[in-house]
Amino acid sequence: YVLRPRNFDPALKYPVIDSVYAGPTANVVAKNPWGQLLNQWIADHGFIVVGLDNRGTELRGREWARAWKTQSGNTKGDLIDIALTDHADALHALLKKFPEMDGARVGVYGWSFGGYFSAMAAMRRPDVYKAGCAGAPVCDFADYDTTYTERYLGTPQDNPEGYKNSSVLTWCKDLKVPLMVIHGTADDNVYFFHTLKLA
């Protein structure tokens, strides 16, 4: 989806925000105007907000939904490469299609898996994203819920490279753009120590 400010002026160029989740099975694109109230509010402050469903999400057929899976049932090495590629490619296509989008001012924000994606995008794709905001990011899947993680990555013993590549901590050295990190200290899903490790 593409959300413009309600006072949109086609003569102007607007900064773009990728409002992201990007995790397996979770869609953000839907015909639900009530689901975009926050993003419309953000857009009304002078942004164009976009939402994208990368491979690995539902409602586009089995091949699309299972693009991140191997024959053994684990992801193709990690939890981030496919989503990062798809979002970058989609943003490049949107920038070509809509001249009102300013490709020099593209940011990303999300929570939980979206926070994880935002941190990784800021570290690994500064060519696309010039700023990020990571809310409650999972920074190392070795420290996350095994019921969720092992469904996609297998065990750390069986897929050490996948865990390493999927860890935000592996890529911190590459951070060159501003990244705001937000986390509640009482979070009982993505524990606060993820953000402490990141900091």
Short mmCIF file of C-alpha atoms in Angstrom, two decimals:
data_model
loop_
_atom_site.label_atom_id
_atom_site.label_comp_id
_atom_site.label_asym_id
_atom_site.label_seq_id
_atom_site.Cartn_x
_atom_site.Cartn_y
_atom_site.Cartn_z
CA TYR A 1 0.00 0.00 0.00
CA VAL A 2 0.96 3.64 -0.45
CA LEU A 3 -0.36 6.27 1.97
CA ARG A 4 0.06 9.94 1.13
CA PRO A 5 -0.62 12.95 3.34
CA ARG A 6 -4.23 14.11 3.15
CA ASN A 7 -2.90 17.50 1.99
CA PHE A 8 -0.71 15.81 -0.64
CA ASP A 9 0.87 18.15 -3.20
CA PRO A 10 2.04 16.34 -6.36
CA ALA A 11 4.57 19.10 -7.01
CA LEU A 12 6.56 18.16 -3.89
CA LYS A 13 8.93 15.28 -3.12
CA TYR A 14 8.20 13.46 0.15
CA PRO A 15 10.38 11.32 2.38
CA VAL A 16 9.29 7.67 2.38
CA ILE A 17 8.78 5.36 5.35
CA ASP A 18 8.64 1.60 4.93
CA SER A 19 6.26 0.46 7.68
CA VAL A 20 7.38 -3.11 8.05
CA TYR A 21 6.79 -6.42 9.76
CA ALA A 22 8.36 -8.77 7.16
CA GLY A 23 8.22 -11.90 9.32
CA PRO A 24 7.10 -15.28 8.02
CA THR A 25 3.35 -15.68 7.54
CA ALA A 26 2.38 -12.11 8.57
CA ASN A 27 0.82 -9.78 6.00
CA VAL A 28 0.64 -5.99 6.29
CA VAL A 29 -1.11 -5.26 2.98
CA ALA A 30 -4.88 -5.54 3.34
CA LYS A 31 -8.02 -3.62 2.43
CA ASN A 32 -8.60 -2.41 5.95
CA PRO A 33 -8.62 1.38 6.39
CA TRP A 34 -8.87 1.01 10.18
CA GLY A 35 -5.63 -0.95 10.20
CA GLN A 36 -3.68 2.03 8.86
CA LEU A 37 -4.75 4.82 11.22
CA LEU A 38 -1.28 5.25 12.77
CA ASN A 39 0.43 5.12 9.38
CA GLN A 40 -2.00 7.67 7.95
CA TRP A 41 -1.29 9.92 10.93
CA ILE A 42 2.43 9.60 10.18
CA ALA A 43 1.83 10.32 6.50
CA ASP A 44 -0.18 13.42 7.42
CA HIS A 45 3.00 14.80 9.01
CA GLY A 46 4.68 15.03 5.62
CA PHE A 47 5.64 11.49 4.65
CA ILE A 48 4.63 8.83 2.18
CA VAL A 49 4.21 5.56 4.09
CA VAL A 50 4.42 2.27 2.22
CA GLY A 51 3.68 -1.28 3.31
CA LEU A 52 4.98 -4.34 1.48
CA ASP A 53 4.44 -8.08 1.77
CA ASN A 54 7.66 -9.93 1.02
CA ARG A 55 7.99 -13.58 0.10
CA GLY A 56 7.22 -15.78 3.07
CA THR A 57 3.91 -14.06 3.80
CA GLU A 58 0.48 -15.57 3.17
CA LEU A 59 -2.33 -15.06 0.62
CA ARG A 60 -0.24 -15.21 -2.58
CA GLY A 61 -0.07 -18.96 -3.03
CA ARG A 62 2.02 -21.80 -1.68
CA GLU A 63 5.20 -21.05 -3.65
CA TRP A 64 5.25 -17.42 -2.42
CA ALA A 65 4.50 -18.37 1.18
CA ARG A 66 7.15 -21.09 1.25
CA ALA A 67 9.88 -19.21 -0.66
CA TRP A 68 11.97 -19.00 2.51
CA LYS A 69 11.75 -22.76 3.17
CA THR A 70 14.11 -25.54 2.10
CA GLN A 71 13.19 -29.16 1.59
CA SER A 72 14.10 -29.84 5.22
CA GLY A 73 11.67 -27.18 6.40
CA ASN A 74 14.24 -24.59 7.52
CA THR A 75 14.88 -21.20 6.01
CA LYS A 76 17.39 -20.87 3.22
CA GLY A 77 20.20 -19.95 5.56
CA ASP A 78 18.62 -17.16 7.58
CA LEU A 79 15.51 -15.14 8.40
CA ILE A 80 16.46 -11.85 6.72
CA ASP A 81 17.97 -12.09 3.22
CA ILE A 82 14.75 -12.75 1.29
CA ALA A 83 12.79 -10.05 3.12
CA LEU A 84 15.58 -7.46 2.69
CA THR A 85 15.88 -8.22 -1.01
CA ASP A 86 12.13 -8.06 -1.59
CA HIS A 87 11.69 -4.77 0.27
CA ALA A 88 14.65 -3.14 -1.49
CA ASP A 89 13.42 -4.31 -4.91
CA ALA A 90 9.87 -3.14 -4.21
CA LEU A 91 11.07 0.26 -2.99
CA HIS A 92 13.18 0.72 -6.13
CA ALA A 93 10.09 -0.09 -8.24
CA LEU A 94 7.93 2.35 -6.25
CA LEU A 95 10.54 5.12 -6.59
CA LYS A 96 10.53 4.67 -10.36
CA LYS A 97 6.74 4.68 -10.53
CA PHE A 98 6.00 7.60 -8.20
CA PRO A 99 8.14 10.72 -8.74
CA GLU A 100 6.77 12.27 -5.55
CA MET A 101 8.79 9.73 -3.52
CA ASP A 102 12.25 10.96 -2.52
CA GLY A 103 14.71 8.07 -2.84
CA ALA A 104 17.35 9.99 -0.92
CA ARG A 105 15.08 10.08 2.15
CA VAL A 106 13.81 6.54 2.77
CA GLY A 107 13.40 5.27 6.33
CA VAL A 108 12.09 2.09 7.91
CA TYR A 109 10.25 1.31 11.12
CA GLY A 110 8.60 -1.68 12.73
CA TRP A 111 8.10 -3.63 15.95
CA SER A 112 9.13 -7.10 17.06
CA PHE A 113 10.10 -8.87 13.82
CA GLY A 114 9.57 -5.49 12.15
CA GLY A 115 12.01 -3.98 14.65
CA TYR A 116 14.46 -6.75 13.80
CA PHE A 117 14.01 -6.02 10.09
CA SER A 118 14.45 -2.27 10.68
CA ALA A 119 17.73 -2.78 12.53
CA MET A 120 19.00 -5.16 9.86
CA ALA A 121 17.89 -2.82 7.06
CA ALA A 122 19.77 0.09 8.62
CA MET A 123 22.90 -2.04 8.96
CA ARG A 124 22.82 -4.03 5.76
CA ARG A 125 21.04 -1.79 3.24
CA PRO A 126 22.16 1.81 3.83
CA ASP A 127 22.03 2.15 0.04
CA VAL A 128 18.23 2.05 0.39
CA TYR A 129 17.42 3.06 3.98
CA LYS A 130 18.86 6.32 5.30
CA ALA A 131 17.38 5.93 8.81
CA GLY A 132 15.64 3.30 10.90
CA CYS A 133 13.49 2.91 13.99
CA ALA A 134 13.54 -0.54 15.59
CA GLY A 135 10.85 -1.25 18.16
CA ALA A 136 11.49 -4.23 20.46
CA PRO A 137 13.85 -5.89 17.97
CA VAL A 138 14.81 -9.54 18.20
CA CYS A 139 18.57 -9.08 18.03
CA ASP A 140 19.74 -12.68 18.28
CA PHE A 141 17.42 -15.59 17.48
CA ALA A 142 19.56 -17.84 19.70
CA ASP A 143 17.98 -15.84 22.56
CA TYR A 144 14.40 -15.98 21.25
CA ASP A 145 11.52 -18.41 21.72
CA THR A 146 12.69 -21.80 20.44
CA THR A 147 9.16 -22.86 19.40
CA TYR A 148 9.11 -19.97 16.92
CA THR A 149 12.75 -19.83 15.93
CA GLU A 150 13.47 -23.51 15.35
CA ARG A 151 10.43 -23.76 13.07
CA TYR A 152 12.33 -21.51 10.64
CA LEU A 153 16.04 -21.81 11.46
CA GLY A 154 16.34 -25.28 12.93
CA THR A 155 18.64 -25.54 15.94
CA PRO A 156 21.78 -23.45 16.45
CA GLN A 157 23.80 -26.69 16.34
CA ASP A 158 22.36 -27.68 12.93
CA ASN A 159 22.41 -24.20 11.37
CA PRO A 160 25.15 -22.08 13.00
CA GLU A 161 25.68 -19.95 9.87
CA GLY A 162 21.94 -19.25 9.60
CA TYR A 163 21.85 -18.05 13.21
CA LYS A 164 24.98 -15.95 12.70
CA ASN A 165 23.65 -14.32 9.51
CA SER A 166 20.24 -13.74 11.15
CA SER A 167 21.73 -12.01 14.19
CA VAL A 168 21.64 -8.22 14.34
CA LEU A 169 24.75 -8.42 16.53
CA THR A 170 26.73 -9.83 13.57
CA TRP A 171 26.02 -6.70 11.52
CA CYS A 172 26.34 -3.92 14.16
CA LYS A 173 29.82 -3.07 12.87
CA ASP A 174 28.23 -2.01 9.55
CA LEU A 175 25.79 0.57 10.99
CA LYS A 176 26.31 3.88 9.20
CA VAL A 177 22.86 5.49 9.26
CA PRO A 178 20.83 6.74 12.25
CA LEU A 179 18.98 3.97 14.10
CA MET A 180 16.56 4.67 16.96
CA VAL A 181 15.85 1.67 19.18
CA ILE A 182 12.76 1.55 21.42
CA HIS A 183 12.03 -1.24 23.89
CA GLY A 184 9.80 -1.69 26.93
CA THR A 185 11.63 -3.09 29.94
CA ALA A 186 8.66 -5.32 30.84
CA ASP A 187 8.35 -6.92 27.38
CA ASP A 188 7.60 -10.60 28.02
CA ASN A 189 8.02 -11.73 24.41
CA VAL A 190 11.14 -10.01 23.07
CA TYR A 191 13.05 -9.54 26.30
CA PHE A 192 14.70 -6.19 26.97
CA PHE A 193 18.16 -7.78 27.03
CA HIS A 194 17.98 -7.99 23.20
CA THR A 195 18.18 -4.22 23.04
CA LEU A 196 20.81 -4.12 25.77
CA LYS A 197 22.99 -6.45 23.71
CA LEU A 198 22.39 -4.29 20.64
CA ALA A 199 23.31 -1.10 22.53
#
